[in-house]
Short mmCIF file of C-alpha atoms and ligand atoms in Angstrom, two decimals:
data_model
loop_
_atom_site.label_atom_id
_atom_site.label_comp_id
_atom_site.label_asym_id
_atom_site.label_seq_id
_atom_site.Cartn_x
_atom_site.Cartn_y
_atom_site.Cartn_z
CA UNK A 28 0.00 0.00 0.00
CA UNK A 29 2.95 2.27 0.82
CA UNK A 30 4.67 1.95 -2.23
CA UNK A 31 1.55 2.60 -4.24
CA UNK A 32 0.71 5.58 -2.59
CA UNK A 33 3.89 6.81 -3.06
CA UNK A 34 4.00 5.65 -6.59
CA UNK A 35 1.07 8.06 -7.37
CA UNK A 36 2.58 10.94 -5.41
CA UNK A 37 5.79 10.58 -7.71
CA UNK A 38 3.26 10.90 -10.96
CA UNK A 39 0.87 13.62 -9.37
CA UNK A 40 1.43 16.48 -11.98
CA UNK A 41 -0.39 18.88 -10.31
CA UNK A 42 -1.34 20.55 -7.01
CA UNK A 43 -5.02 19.07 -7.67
CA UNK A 44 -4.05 15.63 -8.53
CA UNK A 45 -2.24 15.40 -5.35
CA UNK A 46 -4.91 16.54 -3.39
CA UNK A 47 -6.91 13.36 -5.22
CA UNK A 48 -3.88 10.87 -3.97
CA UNK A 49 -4.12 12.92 -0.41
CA UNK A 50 -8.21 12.03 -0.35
CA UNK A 51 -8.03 8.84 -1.97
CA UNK A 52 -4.98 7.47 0.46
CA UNK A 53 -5.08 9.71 3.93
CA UNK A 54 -8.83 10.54 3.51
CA UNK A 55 -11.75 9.56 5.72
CA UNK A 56 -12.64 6.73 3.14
CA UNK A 57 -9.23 5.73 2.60
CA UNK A 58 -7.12 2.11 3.29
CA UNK A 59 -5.64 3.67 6.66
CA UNK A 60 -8.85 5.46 8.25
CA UNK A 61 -10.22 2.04 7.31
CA UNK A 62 -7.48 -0.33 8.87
CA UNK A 63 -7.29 2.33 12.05
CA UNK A 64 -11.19 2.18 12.28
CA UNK A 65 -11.38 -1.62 12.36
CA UNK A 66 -8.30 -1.86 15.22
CA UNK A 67 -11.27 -2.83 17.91
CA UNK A 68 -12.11 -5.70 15.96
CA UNK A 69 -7.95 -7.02 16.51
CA UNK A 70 -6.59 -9.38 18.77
CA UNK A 71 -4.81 -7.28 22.26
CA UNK A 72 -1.41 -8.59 20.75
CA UNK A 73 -2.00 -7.69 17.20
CA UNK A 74 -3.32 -3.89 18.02
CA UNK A 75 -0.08 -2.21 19.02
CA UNK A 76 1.80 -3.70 15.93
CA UNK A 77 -0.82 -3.02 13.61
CA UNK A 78 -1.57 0.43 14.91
CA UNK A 79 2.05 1.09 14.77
CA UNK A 80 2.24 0.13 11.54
CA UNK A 81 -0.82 2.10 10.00
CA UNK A 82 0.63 5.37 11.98
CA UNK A 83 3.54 5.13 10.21
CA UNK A 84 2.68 4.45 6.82
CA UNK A 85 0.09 7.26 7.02
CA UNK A 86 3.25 9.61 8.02
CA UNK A 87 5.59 8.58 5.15
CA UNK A 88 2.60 8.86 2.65
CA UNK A 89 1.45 12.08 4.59
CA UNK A 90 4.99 13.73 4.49
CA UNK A 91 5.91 12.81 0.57
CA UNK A 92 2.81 14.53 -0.19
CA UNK A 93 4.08 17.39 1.70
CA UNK A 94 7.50 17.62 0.12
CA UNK A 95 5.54 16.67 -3.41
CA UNK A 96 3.31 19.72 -2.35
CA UNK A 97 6.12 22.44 -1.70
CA UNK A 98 8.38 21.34 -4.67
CA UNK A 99 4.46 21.64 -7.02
CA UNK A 100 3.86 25.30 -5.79
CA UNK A 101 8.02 26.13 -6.26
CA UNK A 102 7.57 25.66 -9.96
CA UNK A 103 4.24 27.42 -10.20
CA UNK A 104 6.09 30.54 -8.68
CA UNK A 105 8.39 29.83 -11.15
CA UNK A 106 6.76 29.61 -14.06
CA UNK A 107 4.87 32.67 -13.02
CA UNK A 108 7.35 34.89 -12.64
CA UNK A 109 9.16 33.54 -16.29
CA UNK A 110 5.84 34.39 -17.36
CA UNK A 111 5.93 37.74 -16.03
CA UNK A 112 9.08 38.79 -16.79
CA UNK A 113 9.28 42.53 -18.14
CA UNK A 114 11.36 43.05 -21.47
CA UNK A 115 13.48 46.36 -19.99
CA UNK A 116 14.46 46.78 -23.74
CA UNK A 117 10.67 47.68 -25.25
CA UNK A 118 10.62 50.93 -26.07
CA UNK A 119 8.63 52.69 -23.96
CA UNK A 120 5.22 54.08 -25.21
CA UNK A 121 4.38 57.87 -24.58
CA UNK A 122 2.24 59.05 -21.66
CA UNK A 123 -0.37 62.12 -22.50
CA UNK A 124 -0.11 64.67 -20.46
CA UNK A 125 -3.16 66.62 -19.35
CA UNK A 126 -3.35 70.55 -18.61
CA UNK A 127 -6.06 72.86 -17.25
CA UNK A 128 -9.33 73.26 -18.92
CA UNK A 129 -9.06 76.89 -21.12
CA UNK A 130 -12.34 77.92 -18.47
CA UNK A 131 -10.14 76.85 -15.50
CA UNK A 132 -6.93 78.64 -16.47
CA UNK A 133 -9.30 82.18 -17.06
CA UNK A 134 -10.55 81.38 -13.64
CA UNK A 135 -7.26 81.07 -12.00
CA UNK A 136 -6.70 84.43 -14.23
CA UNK A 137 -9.13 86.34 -13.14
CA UNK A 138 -8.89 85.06 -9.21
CA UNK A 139 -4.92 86.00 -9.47
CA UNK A 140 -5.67 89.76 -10.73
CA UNK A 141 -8.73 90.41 -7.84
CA UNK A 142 -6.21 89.24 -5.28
CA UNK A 143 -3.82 91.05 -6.08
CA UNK A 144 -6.30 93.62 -5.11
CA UNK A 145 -7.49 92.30 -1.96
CA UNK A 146 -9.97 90.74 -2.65
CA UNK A 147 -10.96 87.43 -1.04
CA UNK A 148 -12.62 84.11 -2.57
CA UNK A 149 -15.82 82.67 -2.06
CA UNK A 150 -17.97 80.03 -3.15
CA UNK A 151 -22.08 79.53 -2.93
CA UNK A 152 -24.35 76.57 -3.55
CA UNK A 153 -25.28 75.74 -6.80
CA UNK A 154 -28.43 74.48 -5.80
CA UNK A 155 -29.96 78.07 -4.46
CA UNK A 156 -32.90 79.15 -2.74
CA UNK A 157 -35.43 81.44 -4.41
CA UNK A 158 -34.82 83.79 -1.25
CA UNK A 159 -31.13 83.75 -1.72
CA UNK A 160 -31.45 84.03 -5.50
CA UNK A 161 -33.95 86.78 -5.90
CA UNK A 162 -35.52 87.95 -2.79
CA UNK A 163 -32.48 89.06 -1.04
CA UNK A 164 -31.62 90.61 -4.49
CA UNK A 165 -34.30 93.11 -3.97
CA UNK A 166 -36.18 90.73 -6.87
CA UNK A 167 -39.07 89.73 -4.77
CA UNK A 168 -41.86 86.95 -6.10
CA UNK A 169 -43.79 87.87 -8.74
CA UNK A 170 -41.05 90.98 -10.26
CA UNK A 171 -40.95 91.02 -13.80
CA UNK A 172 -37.14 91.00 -13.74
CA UNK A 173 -36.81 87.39 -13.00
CA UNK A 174 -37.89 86.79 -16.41
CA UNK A 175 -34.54 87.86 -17.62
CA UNK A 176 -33.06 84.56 -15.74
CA UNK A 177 -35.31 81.77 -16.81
CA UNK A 178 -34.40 79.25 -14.15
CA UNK A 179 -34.55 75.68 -13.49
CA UNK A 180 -37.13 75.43 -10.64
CA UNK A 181 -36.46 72.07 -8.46
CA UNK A 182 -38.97 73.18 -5.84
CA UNK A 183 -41.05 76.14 -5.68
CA UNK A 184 -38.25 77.44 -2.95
CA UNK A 185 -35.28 75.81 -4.81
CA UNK A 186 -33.55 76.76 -8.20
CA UNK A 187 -30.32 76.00 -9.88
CA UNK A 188 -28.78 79.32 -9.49
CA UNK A 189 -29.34 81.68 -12.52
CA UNK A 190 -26.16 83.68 -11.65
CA UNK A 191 -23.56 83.92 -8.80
CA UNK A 192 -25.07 87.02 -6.89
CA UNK A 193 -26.63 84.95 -4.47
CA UNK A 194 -23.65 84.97 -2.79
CA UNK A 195 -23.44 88.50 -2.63
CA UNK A 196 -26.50 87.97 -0.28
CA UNK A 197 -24.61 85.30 1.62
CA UNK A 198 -21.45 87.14 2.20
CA UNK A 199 -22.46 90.03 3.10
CA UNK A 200 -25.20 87.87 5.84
CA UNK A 201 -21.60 86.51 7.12
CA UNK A 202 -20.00 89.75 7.84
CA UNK A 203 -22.88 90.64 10.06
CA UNK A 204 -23.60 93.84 9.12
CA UNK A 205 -20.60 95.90 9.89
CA UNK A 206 -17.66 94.19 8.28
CA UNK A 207 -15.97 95.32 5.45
CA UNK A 208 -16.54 93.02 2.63
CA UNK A 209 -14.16 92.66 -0.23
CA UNK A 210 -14.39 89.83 -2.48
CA UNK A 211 -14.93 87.70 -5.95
CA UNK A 212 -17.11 84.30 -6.31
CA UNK A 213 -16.26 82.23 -8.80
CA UNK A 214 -18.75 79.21 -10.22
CA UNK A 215 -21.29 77.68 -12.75
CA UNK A 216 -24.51 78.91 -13.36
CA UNK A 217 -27.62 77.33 -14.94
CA UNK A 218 -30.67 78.73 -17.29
CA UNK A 219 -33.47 77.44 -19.08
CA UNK A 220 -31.85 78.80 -22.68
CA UNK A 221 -31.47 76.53 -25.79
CA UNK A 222 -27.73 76.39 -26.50
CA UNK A 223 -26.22 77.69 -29.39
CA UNK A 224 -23.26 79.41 -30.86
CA UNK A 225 -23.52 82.08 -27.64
CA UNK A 226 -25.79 80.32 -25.09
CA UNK A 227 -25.40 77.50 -23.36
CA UNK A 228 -27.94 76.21 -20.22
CA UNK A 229 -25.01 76.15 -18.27
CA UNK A 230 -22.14 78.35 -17.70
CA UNK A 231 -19.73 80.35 -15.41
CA UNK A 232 -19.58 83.77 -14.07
CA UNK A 233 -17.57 85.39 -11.24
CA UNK A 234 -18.95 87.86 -9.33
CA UNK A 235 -17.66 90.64 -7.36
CA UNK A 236 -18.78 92.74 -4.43
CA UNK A 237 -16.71 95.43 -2.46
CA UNK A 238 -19.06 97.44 1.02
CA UNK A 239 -17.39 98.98 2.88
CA UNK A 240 -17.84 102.80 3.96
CA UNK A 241 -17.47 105.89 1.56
CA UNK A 242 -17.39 103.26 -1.57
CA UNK A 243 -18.14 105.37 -4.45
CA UNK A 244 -18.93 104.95 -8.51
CA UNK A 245 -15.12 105.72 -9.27
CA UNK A 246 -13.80 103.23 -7.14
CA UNK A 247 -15.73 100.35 -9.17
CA UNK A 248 -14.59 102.21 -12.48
CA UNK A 249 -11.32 102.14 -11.09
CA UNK A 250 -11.18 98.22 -10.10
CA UNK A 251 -12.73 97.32 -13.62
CA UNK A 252 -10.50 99.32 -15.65
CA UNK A 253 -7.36 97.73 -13.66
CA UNK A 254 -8.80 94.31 -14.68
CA UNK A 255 -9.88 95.00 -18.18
CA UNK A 256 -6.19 96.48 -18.56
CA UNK A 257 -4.61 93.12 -16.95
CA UNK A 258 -6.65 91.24 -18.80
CA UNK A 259 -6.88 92.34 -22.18
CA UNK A 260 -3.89 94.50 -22.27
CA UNK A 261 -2.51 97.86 -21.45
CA UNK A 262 -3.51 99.78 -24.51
CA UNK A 263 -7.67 98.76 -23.99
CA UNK A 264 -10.04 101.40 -22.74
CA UNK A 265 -13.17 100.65 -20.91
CA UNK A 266 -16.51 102.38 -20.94
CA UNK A 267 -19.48 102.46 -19.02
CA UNK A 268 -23.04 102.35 -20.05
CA UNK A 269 -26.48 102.96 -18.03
CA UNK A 270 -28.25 99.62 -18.11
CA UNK A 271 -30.67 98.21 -15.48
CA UNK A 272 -30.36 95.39 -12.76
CA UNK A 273 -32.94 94.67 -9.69
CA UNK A 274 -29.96 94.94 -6.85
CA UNK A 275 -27.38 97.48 -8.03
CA UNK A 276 -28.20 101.60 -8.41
CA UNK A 277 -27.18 103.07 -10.33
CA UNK A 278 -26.45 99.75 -13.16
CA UNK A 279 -24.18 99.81 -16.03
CA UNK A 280 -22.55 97.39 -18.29
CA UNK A 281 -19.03 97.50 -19.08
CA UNK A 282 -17.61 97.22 -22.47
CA UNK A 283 -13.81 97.64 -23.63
CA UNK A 284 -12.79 98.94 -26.73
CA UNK A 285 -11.30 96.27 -29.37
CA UNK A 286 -8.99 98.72 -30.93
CA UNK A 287 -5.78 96.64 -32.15
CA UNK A 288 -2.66 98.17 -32.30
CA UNK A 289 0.17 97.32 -34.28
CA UNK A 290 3.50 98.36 -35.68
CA UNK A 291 1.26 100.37 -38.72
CA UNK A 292 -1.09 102.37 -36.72
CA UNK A 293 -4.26 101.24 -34.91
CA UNK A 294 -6.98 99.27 -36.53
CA UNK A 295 -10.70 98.95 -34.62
CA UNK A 296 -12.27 95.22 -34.63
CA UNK A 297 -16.02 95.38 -36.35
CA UNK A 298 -19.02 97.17 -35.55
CA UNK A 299 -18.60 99.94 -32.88
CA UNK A 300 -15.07 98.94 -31.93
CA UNK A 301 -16.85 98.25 -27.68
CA UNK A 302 -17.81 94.96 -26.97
CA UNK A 303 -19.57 94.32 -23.97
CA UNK A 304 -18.23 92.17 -21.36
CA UNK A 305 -20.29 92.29 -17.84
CA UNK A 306 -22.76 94.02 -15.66
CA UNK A 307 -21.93 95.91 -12.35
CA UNK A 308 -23.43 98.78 -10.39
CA UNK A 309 -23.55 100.39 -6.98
CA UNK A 310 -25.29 98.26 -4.40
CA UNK A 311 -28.95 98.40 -4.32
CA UNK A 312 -29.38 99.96 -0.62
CA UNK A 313 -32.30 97.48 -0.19
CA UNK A 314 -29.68 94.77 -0.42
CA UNK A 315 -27.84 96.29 2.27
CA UNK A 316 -30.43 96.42 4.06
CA UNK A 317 -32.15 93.34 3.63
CA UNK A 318 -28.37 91.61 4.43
CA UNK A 319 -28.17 93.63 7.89
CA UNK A 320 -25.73 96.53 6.67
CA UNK A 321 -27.16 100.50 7.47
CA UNK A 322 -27.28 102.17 3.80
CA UNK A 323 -26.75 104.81 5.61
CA UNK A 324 -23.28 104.28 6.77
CA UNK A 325 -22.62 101.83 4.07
CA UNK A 326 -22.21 101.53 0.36
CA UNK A 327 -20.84 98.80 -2.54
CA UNK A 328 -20.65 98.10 -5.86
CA UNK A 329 -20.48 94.57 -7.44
CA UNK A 330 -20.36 93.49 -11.39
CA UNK A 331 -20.54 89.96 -12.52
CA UNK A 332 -19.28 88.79 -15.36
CA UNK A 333 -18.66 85.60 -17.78
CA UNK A 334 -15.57 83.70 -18.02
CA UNK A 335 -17.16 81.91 -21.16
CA UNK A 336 -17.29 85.41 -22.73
CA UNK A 337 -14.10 86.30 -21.63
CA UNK A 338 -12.25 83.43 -23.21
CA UNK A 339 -14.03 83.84 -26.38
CA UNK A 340 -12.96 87.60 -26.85
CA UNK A 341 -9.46 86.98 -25.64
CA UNK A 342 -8.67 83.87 -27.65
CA UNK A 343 -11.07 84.21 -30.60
CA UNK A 344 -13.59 81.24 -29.62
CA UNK A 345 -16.27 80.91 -32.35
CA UNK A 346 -18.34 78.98 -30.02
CA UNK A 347 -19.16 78.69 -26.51
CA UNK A 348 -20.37 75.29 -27.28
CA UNK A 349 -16.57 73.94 -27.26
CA UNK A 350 -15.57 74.57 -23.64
CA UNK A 351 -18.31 71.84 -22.75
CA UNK A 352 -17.80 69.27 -25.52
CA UNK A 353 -14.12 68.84 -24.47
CA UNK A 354 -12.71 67.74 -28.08
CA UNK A 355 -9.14 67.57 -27.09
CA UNK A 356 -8.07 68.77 -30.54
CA UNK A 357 -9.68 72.40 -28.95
CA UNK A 358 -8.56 72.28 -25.49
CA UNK A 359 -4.88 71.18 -26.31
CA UNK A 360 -4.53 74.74 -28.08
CA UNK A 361 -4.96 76.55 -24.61
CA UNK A 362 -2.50 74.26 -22.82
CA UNK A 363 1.03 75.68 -22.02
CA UNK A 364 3.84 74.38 -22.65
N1 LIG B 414 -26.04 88.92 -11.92
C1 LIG B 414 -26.02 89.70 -13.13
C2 LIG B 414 -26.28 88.74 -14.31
O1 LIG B 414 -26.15 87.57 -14.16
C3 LIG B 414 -24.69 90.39 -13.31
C4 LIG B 414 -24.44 91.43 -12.29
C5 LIG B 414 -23.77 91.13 -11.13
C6 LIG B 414 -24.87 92.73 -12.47
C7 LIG B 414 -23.51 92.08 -10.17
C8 LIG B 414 -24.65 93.69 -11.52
C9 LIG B 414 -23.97 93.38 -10.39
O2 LIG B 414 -26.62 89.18 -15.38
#
């Protein structure tokens, strides 16, 4: 029986055909379990030789299949690892490398230049209440003005925001009423429009908001005319126009002048030679109010305006409809080197 058993360890070729020679010998059915099992049936002289003998041909069997075992798994290793050996000679095949989105690099733009003059950054829900969103903005239910910001309603008190000045409301709620508040809010924006060339249902905008006491016009002409100059370079102008929003009073929207200068004299880009690029004012005092800050004492001004745009008139985008549909043929342009 020995011999046999160990005969068929020899030939097991595999880890599961010695586990069959392991059941088939050492198992609870086997020749041993049998002969060990049937000991009470022996004479009182013949048990201690016999038992002897079965416990030590179940150790010999039981310890070539070990041996059989470890040197079976040793060349599976093996073979594995020849396997999975790693040419070092391939050539190597190139990695892409990534870069910022055009929209995020304007961002970081546009936070870098407002720092630079103090300002601080915030950041508001997208998903915005209708208090925060119009209300506080001195566009209470039922104004005709929120027509100009068809939004997406989730609730009848919940909206994607329409535009970042919410959090004008918000920050100025923060400071309590008293602190001077300096700062820009970058961050996407949603409205029911159908995209096209020049809309798309969701966008981005940064907005800006500076209270504080004595804030006058000239100081937001000032700020804007900085930026535009930063920007869009040294040689632009900027102008201001009367227009009309709910929570700044006086409003106005800025454009800057597309005049191109070059070594032969100055050339101005179509139509009027402005193009508008965002919408500011001087804090509606019923904002102030309505965020706990005496319009008495103080004043602001805020603007708001589109990164989208921004992009387009600074790099000659055709389309606003490519900073969403990320063909990397189009955003590879904007990355630098
Ligand atoms: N929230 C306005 C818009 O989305 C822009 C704006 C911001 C105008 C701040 C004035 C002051 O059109």
């Amino acid at each position: 029986l020995q011999s046999e058993a160990l005969g068929k360890v020899q030939q097991a070729e595999d880890l599961k055909a010695l586990q069959d020679v392991r059941i088939a010998y050492l198992g609870k059915k086997g020749p041993i379990t049998e002969v060990l099992r049937g000991m009470g049936k022996l004479s009182k002289e013949e048990r201690p030789v016999i038992g002897q003998l079965a416990n030590e041909v179940r150790e010999t069997i039981s310890e070539a299949i070990q041996t059989k075992q470890n040197k079976l798994e040793e060349e599976a290793l093996e073979k594995q690892l020849e396997e999975e050996s790693i040419d070092v000679t391939l050539p190597g095949r190139p990695v892409q490398i990534g870069g910022p989105h055009l929209l995020t690099s304007i961002i970081e733009e546009i936070e870098d230049l407002f720092i630079g003059m103090g300002f601080e950054i915030k950041e508001g829900p997208e998903v915005e209440t209708d208090y925060y969103n119009f209300e506080a903005l001195n566009l209470p239910k039922g104004h005709p003005a929120r027509d100009m910001q068809d939004s997406f309603y989730i609730t009848e008190e919940l909206l994607l925001r329409t535009h970042t000045s919410p959090v004008q409301a918000r920050t100025m709620k923060q400071k309590d009423g008293h602190e001077p508040v300096r700062m820009i809010c970058p961050g996407k924006v949603y409205r029911r429009d159908t995209d096209d060339a020049t809309h798309s249902h969701q966008f981005t905008q940064v907005e800006g908001l500076v209270v504080d006491e004595n804030i006058k016009m000239s100081d937001l002409k000032g700020v804007l005319n900085a930026f535009a100059k930063q920007m869009f370079g040294s040689e632009r102008d900027i102008r201001l126009r009367p227009s009309f929003f709910p929570f700044t009073e006086p409003s106005v929207e800025m454009d800057i002048s597309c005049k191109v200068c070059g070594g032969d004299g100055c050339s101005v880009c179509k139509g009027t030679g402005w193009i508008e690029i965002l919408g500011a004012g001087m804090v509606h005092p019923n904002v102030l109010e309505m965020a706990g800050y005496d319009p008495n004492v103080y004043s602001g001004f805020a603007f708001g305006m589109g990164p989208e745009r921004i992009a387009m008139l600074k790099y000659g985008v055709d389309d606003i409809r490519h900073f969403y549909t990320n063909d990397i043929r189009f955003l590879k342009q904007y990355h630098k080197a």
